[in-house]
PDB file of C-alpha atoms in Angstrom:
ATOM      1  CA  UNK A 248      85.476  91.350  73.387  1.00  0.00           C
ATOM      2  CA  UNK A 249      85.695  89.814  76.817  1.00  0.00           C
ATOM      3  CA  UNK A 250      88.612  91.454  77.793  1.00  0.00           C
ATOM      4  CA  UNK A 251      89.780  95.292  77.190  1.00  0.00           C
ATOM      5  CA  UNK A 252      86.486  96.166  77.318  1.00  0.00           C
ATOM      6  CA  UNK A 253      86.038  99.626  77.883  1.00  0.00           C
ATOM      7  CA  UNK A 254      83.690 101.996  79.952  1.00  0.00           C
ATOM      8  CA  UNK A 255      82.930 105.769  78.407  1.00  0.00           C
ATOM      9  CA  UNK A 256      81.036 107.835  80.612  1.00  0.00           C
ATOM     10  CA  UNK A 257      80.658 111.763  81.024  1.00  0.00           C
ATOM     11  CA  UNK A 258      80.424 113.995  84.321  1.00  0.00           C
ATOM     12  CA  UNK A 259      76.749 114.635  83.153  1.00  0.00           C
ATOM     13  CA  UNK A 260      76.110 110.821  82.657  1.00  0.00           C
ATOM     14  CA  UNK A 261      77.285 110.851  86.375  1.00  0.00           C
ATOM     15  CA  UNK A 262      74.766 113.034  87.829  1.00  0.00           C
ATOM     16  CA  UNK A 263      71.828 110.922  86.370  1.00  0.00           C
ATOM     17  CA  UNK A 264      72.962 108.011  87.887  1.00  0.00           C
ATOM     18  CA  UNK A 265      71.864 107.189  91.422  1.00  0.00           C
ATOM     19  CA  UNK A 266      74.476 108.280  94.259  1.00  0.00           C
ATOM     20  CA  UNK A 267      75.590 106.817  97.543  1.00  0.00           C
ATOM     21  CA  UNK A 268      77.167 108.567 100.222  1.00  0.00           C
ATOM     22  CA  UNK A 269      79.391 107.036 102.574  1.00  0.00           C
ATOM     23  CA  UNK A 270      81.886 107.852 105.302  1.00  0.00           C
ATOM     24  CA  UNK A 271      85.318 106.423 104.363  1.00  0.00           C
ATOM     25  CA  UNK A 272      89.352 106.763 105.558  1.00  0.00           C
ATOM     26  CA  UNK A 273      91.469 106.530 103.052  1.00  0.00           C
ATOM     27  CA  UNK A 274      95.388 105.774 103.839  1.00  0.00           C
ATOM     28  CA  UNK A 275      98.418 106.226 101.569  1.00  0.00           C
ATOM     29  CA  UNK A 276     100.286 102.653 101.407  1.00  0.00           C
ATOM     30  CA  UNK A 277     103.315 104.927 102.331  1.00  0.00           C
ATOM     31  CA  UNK A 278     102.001 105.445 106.100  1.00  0.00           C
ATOM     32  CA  UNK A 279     104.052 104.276 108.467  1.00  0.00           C
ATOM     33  CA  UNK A 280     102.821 104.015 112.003  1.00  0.00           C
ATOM     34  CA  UNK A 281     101.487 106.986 113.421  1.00  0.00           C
ATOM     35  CA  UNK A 282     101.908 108.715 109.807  1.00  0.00           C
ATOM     36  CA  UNK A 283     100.248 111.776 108.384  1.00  0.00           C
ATOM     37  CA  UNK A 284      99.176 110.122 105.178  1.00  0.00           C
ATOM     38  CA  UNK A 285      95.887 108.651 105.854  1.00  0.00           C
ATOM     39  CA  UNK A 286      92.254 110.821 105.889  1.00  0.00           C
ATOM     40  CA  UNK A 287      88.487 110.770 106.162  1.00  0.00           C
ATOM     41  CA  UNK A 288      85.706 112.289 104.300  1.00  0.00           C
ATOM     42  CA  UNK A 289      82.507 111.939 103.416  1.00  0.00           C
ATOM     43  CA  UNK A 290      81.942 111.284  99.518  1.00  0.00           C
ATOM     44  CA  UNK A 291      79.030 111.271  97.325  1.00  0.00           C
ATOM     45  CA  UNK A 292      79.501 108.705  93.998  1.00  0.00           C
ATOM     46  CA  UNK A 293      78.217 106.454  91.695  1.00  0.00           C
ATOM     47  CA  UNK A 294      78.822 102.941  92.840  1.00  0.00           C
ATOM     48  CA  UNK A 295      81.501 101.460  90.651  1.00  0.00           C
ATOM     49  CA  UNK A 296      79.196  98.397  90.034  1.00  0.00           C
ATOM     50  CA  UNK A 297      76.600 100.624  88.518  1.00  0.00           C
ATOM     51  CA  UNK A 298      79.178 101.392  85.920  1.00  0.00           C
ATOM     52  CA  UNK A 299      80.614  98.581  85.153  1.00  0.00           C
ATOM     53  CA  UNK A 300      77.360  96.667  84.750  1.00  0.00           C
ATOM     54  CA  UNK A 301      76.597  98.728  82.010  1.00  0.00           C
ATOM     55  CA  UNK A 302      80.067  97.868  80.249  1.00  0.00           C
ATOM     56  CA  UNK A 303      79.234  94.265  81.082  1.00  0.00           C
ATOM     57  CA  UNK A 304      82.051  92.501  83.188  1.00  0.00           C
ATOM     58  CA  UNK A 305      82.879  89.878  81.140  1.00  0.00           C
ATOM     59  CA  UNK A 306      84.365  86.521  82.364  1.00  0.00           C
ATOM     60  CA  UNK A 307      87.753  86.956  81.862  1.00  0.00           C
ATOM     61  CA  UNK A 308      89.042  90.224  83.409  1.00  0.00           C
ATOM     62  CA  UNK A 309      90.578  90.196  86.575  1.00  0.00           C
ATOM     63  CA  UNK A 310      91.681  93.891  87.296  1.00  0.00           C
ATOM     64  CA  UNK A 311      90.084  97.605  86.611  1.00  0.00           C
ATOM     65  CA  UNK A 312      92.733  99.505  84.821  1.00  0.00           C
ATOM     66  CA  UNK A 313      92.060 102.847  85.337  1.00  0.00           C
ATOM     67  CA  UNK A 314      93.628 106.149  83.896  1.00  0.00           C
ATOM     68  CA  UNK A 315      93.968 109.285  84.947  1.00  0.00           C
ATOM     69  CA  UNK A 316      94.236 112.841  82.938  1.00  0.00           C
ATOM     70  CA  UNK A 317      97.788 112.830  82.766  1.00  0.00           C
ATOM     71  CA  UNK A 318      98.079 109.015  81.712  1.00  0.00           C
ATOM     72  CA  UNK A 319      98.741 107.819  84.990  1.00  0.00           C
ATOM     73  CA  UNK A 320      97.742 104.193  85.870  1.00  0.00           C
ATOM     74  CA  UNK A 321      96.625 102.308  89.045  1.00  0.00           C
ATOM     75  CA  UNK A 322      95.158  98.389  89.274  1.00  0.00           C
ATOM     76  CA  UNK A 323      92.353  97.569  91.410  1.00  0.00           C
ATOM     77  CA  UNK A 324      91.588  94.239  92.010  1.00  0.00           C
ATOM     78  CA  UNK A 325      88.200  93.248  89.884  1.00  0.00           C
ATOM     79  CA  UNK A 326      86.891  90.301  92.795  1.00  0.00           C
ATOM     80  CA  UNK A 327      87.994  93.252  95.364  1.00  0.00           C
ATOM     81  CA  UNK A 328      85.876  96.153  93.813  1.00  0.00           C
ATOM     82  CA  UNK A 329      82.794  94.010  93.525  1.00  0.00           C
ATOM     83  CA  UNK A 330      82.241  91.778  96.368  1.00  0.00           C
ATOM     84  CA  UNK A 331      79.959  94.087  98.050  1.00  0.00           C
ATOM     85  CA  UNK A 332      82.433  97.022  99.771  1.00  0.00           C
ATOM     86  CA  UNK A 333      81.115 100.609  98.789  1.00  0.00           C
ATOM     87  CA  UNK A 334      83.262 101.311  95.511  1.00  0.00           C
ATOM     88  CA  UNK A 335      82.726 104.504  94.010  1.00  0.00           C
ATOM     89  CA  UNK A 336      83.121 107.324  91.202  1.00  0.00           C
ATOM     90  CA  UNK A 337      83.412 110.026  93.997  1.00  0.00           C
ATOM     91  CA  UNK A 338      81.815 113.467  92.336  1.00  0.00           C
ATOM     92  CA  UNK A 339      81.429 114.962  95.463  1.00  0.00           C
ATOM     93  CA  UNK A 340      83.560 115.421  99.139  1.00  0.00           C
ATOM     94  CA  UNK A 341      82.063 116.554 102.574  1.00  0.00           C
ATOM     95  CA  UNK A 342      79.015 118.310 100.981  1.00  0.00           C
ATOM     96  CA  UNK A 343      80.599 120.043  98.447  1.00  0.00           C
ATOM     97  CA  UNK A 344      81.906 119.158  95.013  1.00  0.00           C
ATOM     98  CA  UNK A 345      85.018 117.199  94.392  1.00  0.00           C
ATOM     99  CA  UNK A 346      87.804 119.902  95.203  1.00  0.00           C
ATOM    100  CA  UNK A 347      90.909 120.343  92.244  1.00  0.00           C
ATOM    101  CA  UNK A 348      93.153 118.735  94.756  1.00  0.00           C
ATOM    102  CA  UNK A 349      91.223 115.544  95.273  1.00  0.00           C
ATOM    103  CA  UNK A 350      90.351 114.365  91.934  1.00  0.00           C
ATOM    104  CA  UNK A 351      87.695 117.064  90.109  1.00  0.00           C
ATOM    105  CA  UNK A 352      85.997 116.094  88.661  1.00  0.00           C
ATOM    106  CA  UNK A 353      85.852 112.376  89.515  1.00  0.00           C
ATOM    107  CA  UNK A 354      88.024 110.025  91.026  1.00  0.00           C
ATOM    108  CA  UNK A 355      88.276 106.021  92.069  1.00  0.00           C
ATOM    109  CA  UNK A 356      87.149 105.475  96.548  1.00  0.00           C
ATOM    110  CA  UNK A 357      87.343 101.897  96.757  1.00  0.00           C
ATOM    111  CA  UNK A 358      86.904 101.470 100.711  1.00  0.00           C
ATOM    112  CA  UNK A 359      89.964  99.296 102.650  1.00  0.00           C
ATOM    113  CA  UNK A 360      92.281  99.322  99.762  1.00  0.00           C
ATOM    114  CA  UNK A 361      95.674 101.396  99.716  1.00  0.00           C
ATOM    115  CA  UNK A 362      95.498 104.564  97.280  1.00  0.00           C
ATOM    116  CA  UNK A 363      98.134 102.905  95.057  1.00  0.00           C
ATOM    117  CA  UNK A 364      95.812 100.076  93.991  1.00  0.00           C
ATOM    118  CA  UNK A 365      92.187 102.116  94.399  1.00  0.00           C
ATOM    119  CA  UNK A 366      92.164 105.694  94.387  1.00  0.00           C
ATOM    120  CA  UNK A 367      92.542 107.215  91.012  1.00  0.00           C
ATOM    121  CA  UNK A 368      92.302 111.085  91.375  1.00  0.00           C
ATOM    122  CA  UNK A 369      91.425 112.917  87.790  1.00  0.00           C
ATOM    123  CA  UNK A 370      89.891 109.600  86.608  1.00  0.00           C
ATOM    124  CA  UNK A 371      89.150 109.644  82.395  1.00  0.00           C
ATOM    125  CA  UNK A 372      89.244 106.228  81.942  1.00  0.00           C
ATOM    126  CA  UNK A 373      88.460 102.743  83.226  1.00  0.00           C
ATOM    127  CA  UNK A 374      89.619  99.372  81.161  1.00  0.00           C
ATOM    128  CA  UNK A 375      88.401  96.397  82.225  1.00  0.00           C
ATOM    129  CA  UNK A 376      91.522  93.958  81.378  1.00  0.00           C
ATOM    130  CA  UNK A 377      94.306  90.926  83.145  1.00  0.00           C
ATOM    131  CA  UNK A 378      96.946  91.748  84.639  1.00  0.00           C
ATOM    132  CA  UNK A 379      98.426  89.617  82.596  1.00  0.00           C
ATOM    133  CA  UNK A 380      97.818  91.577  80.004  1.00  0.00           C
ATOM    134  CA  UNK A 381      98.925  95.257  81.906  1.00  0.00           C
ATOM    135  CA  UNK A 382     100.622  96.220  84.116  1.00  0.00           C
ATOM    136  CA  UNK A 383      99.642  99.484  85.955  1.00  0.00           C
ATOM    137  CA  UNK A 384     102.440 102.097  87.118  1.00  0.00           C
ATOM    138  CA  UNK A 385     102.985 100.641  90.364  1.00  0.00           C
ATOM    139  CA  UNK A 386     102.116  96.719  89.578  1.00  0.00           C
ATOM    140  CA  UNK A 387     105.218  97.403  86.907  1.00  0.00           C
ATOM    141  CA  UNK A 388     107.544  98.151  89.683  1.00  0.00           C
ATOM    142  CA  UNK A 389     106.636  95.342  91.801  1.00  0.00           C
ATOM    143  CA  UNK A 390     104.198  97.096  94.554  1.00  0.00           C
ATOM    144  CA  UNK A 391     101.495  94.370  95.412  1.00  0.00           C
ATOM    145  CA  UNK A 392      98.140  93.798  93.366  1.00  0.00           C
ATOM    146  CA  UNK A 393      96.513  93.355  96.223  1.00  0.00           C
ATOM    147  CA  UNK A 394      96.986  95.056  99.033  1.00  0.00           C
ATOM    148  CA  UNK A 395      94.239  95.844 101.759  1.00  0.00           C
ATOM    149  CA  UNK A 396      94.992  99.005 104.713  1.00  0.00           C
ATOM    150  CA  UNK A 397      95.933  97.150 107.526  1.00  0.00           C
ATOM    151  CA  UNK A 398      94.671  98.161 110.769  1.00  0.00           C
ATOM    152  CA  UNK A 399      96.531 100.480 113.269  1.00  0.00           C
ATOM    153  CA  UNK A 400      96.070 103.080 115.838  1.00  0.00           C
ATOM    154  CA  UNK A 401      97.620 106.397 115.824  1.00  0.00           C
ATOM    155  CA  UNK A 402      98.681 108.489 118.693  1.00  0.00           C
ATOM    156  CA  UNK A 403      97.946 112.199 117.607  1.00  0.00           C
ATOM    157  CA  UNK A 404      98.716 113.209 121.429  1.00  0.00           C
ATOM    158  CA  UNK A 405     100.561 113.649 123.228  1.00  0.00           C
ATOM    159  CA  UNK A 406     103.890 114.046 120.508  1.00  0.00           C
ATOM    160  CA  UNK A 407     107.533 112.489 120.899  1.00  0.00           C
ATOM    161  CA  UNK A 408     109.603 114.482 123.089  1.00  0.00           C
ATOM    162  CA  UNK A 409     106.964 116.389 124.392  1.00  0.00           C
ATOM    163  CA  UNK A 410     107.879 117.493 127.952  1.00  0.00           C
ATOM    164  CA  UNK A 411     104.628 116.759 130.233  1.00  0.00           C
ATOM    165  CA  UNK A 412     103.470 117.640 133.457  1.00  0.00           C
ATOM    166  CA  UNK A 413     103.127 114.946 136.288  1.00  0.00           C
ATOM    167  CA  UNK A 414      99.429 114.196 136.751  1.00  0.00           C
ATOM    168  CA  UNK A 415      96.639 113.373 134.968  1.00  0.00           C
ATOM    169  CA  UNK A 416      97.805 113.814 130.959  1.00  0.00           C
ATOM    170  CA  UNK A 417      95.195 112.649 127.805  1.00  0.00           C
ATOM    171  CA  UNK A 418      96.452 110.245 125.305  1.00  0.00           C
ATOM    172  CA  UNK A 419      94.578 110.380 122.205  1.00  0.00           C
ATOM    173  CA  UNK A 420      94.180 109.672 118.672  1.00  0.00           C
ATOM    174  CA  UNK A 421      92.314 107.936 116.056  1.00  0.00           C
ATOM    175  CA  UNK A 422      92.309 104.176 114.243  1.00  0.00           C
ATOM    176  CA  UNK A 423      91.094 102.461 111.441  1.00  0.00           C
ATOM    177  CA  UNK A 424      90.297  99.077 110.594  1.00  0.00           C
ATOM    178  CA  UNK A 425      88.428  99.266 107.060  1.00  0.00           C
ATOM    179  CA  UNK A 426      86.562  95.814 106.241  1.00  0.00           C
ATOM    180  CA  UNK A 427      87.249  94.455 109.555  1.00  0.00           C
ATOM    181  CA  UNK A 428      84.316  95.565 111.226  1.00  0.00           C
ATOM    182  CA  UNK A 429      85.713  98.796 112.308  1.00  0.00           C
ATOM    183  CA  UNK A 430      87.480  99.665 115.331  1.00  0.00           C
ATOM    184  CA  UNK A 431      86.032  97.863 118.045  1.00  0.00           C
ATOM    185  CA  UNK A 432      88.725  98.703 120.865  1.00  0.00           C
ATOM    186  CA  UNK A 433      92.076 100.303 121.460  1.00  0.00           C
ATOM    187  CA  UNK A 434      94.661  98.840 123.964  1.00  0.00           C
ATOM    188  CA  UNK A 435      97.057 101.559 125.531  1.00  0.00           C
ATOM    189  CA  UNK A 436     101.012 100.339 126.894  1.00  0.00           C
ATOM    190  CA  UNK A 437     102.875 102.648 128.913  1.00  0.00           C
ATOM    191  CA  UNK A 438     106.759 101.763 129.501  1.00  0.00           C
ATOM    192  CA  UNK A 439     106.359  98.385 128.229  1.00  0.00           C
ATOM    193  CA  UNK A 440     103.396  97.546 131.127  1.00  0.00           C
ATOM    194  CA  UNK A 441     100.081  95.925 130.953  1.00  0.00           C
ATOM    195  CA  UNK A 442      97.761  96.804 128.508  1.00  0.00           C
ATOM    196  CA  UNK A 443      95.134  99.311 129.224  1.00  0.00           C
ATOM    197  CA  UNK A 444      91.456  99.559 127.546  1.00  0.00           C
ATOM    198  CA  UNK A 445      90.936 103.330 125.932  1.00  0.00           C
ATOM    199  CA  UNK A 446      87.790 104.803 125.881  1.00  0.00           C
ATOM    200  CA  UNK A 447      85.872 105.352 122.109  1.00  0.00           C
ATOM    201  CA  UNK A 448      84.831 107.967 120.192  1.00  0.00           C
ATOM    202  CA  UNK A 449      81.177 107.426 118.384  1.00  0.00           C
ATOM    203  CA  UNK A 450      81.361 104.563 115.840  1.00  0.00           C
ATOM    204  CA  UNK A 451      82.071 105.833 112.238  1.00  0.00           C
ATOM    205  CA  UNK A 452      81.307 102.409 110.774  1.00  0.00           C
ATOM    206  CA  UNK A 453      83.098  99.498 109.463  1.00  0.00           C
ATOM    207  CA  UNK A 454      85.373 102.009 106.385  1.00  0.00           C
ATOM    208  CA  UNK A 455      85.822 104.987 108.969  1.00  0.00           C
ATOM    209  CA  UNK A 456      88.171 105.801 111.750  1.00  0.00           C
ATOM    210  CA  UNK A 457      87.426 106.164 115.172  1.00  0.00           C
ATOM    211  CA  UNK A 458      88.390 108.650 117.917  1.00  0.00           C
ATOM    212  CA  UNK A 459      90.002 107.163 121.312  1.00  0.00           C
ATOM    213  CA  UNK A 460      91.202 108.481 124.498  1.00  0.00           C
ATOM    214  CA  UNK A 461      92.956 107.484 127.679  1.00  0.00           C
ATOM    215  CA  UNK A 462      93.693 108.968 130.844  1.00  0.00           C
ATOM    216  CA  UNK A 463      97.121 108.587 132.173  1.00  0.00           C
ATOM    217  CA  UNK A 464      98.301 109.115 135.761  1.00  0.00           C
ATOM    218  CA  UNK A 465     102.357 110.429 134.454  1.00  0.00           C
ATOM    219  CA  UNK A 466     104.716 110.184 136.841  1.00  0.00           C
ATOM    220  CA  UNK A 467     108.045 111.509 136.819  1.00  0.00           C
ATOM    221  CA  UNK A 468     110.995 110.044 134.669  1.00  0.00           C
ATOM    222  CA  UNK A 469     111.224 109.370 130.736  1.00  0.00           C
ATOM    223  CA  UNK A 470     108.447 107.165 129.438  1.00  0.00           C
ATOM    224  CA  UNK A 471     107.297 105.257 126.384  1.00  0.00           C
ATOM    225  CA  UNK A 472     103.694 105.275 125.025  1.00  0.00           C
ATOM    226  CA  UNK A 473     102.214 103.213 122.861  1.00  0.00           C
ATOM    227  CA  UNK A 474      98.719 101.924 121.359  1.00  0.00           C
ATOM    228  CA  UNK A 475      97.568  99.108 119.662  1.00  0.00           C
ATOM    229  CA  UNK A 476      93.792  98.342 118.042  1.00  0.00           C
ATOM    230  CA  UNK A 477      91.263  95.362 117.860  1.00  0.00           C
ATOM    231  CA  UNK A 478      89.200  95.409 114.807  1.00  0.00           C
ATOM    232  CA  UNK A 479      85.573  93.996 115.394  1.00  0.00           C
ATOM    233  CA  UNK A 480      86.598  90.586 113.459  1.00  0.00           C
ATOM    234  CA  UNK A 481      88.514  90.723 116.361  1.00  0.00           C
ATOM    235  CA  UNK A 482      92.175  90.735 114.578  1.00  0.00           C
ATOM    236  CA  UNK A 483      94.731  92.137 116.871  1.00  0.00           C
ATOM    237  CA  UNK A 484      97.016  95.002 115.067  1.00  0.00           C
ATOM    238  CA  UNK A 485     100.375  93.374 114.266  1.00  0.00           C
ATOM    239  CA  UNK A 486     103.895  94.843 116.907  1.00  0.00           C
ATOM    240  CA  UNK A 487     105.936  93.125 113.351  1.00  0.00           C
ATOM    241  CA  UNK A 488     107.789  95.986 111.556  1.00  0.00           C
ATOM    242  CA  UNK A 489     107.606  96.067 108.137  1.00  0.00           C
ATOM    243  CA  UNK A 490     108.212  98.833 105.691  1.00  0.00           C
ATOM    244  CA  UNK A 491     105.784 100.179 103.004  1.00  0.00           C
ATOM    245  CA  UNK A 492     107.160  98.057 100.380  1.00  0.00           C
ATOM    246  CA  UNK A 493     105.524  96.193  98.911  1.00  0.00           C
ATOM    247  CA  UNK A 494     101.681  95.901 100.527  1.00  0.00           C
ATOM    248  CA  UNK A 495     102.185  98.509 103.243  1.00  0.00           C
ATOM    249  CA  UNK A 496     103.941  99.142 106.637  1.00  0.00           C
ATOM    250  CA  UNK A 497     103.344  97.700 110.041  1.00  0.00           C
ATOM    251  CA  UNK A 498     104.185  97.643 113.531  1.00  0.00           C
ATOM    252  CA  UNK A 499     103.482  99.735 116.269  1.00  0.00           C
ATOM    253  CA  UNK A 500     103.968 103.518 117.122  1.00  0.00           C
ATOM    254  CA  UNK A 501     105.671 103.626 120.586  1.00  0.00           C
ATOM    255  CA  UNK A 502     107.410 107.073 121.801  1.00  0.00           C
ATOM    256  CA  UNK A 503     109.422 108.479 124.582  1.00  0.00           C
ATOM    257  CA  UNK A 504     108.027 111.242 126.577  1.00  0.00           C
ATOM    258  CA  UNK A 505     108.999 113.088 129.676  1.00  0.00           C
ATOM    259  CA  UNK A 506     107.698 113.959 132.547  1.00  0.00           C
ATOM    260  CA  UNK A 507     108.333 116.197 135.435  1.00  0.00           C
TER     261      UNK A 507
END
């Protein structure tokens, strides 16, 4: 039928397909700013297109059901995972094969998308189905179906509370800006001042994260840092809080430091 249809493939069917390999940051939807829960790798896959051509689409189905080993379930948006964004099967990670940990031996990389609605780990099965018809784990508890990473900067040094040195101190960290044309600059804020352009690391590309530094003259006295990006669409990275719940968090990470 149009809808339910299903996709069976092996590991071995896998390696006879043709791969891509493609440098992509994936973030947890439960990142806040300046959070731990976001990463980059490099990942070799089939593209998910390739796969589901071969099921045939269908006109009907609107979402990729997809199932882990443990019965586990996670939505992607069907328009989302083919409208030309490097969606893979991921068999491989940084060279090597898929680690245990990550998904061996094949797992869901959908670039710009939260985990939650694209990156099945310990993938056995993908349904092609409405969500009208199923609900995925998280869809049934009122998470968003759609939900793309929203940009943001992180601040990986100096940390909160650190106690710093007068003089010239590096302010660092990385950002991401998936499907927005990548990180195209980062704006710096100290105690609430102007805004100050940080240099850039090489450019990853449009799904990876970028490297950024800035030089800062500390003076004395307690002070507040903070850093903001500007994708290349030229979208400006949002200073309105919002929690995880239910498409992912926002604002901006600002912290006290002080100097002496």
């Amino acid at each position: 039928g149009d809808v339910d249809k299903k996709l069976v493939f092996t590991f071995d069917d896998l390696l006879e397909m043709p791969l891509i390999e493609r440098d992509i940051t994936l973030t947890c939807v439960s990142n806040s700013p300046g959070g731990p829960y976001v990463g980059a790798a490099r990942w070799l896959g089939v593209r998910l297109t390739d796969l589901l051509d071969l099921a045939g689409v269908g006109s009907k189905a609107d979402q990729i059901l997809s199932t882990d080993f443990e019965g586990m379930t996670i939505s992607t948006p069907l328009e989302l995972a083919t409208d030309g964004r490097d969606a893979m099967i991921a068999i491989g990670m940084n060279g090597e094969a898929l680690p245990r940990e990550h998904g061996f031996p094949a797992r869901m990389v959908v670039p710009g998308l939260y985990g939650f609605i694209s990156a099945t780990k310990w993938v056995t099965r993908l349904t092609l189905t409405t969500y009208a018809e199923k609900q995925a784990y998280w869809t049934d508890r009122d998470w968003a179906t759609d939900a793309p990473i929203k940009i943001s900067a992180r601040i990986d040094t100096p940390n909160a509370l650190d106690e710093l040195k007068a003089g010239e101190v590096v302010i660092g960290g990385v950002a991401w800006a998936q499907q927005k044309g990548g990180v195209e600059k980062i704006e710096v804020r100290i105690d609430g001042g102007p805004l100050q352009p940080a240099e850039l690391g090489p450019d990853g590309g449009n799904d990876y994260w970028r490297q950024w530094f800035y030089k800062w003259d500390a003076q004395p006295g307690s002070r507040t840092v903070a850093a903001r990006v500007i994708s290349g669409d030229g979208e400006v990275q949002s200073a309105a809080m919002a929690t995880p719940f239910p498409s992912g968090a926002s604002g901006i990470q600002e912290f006290l430091v002080s100097v002496s």
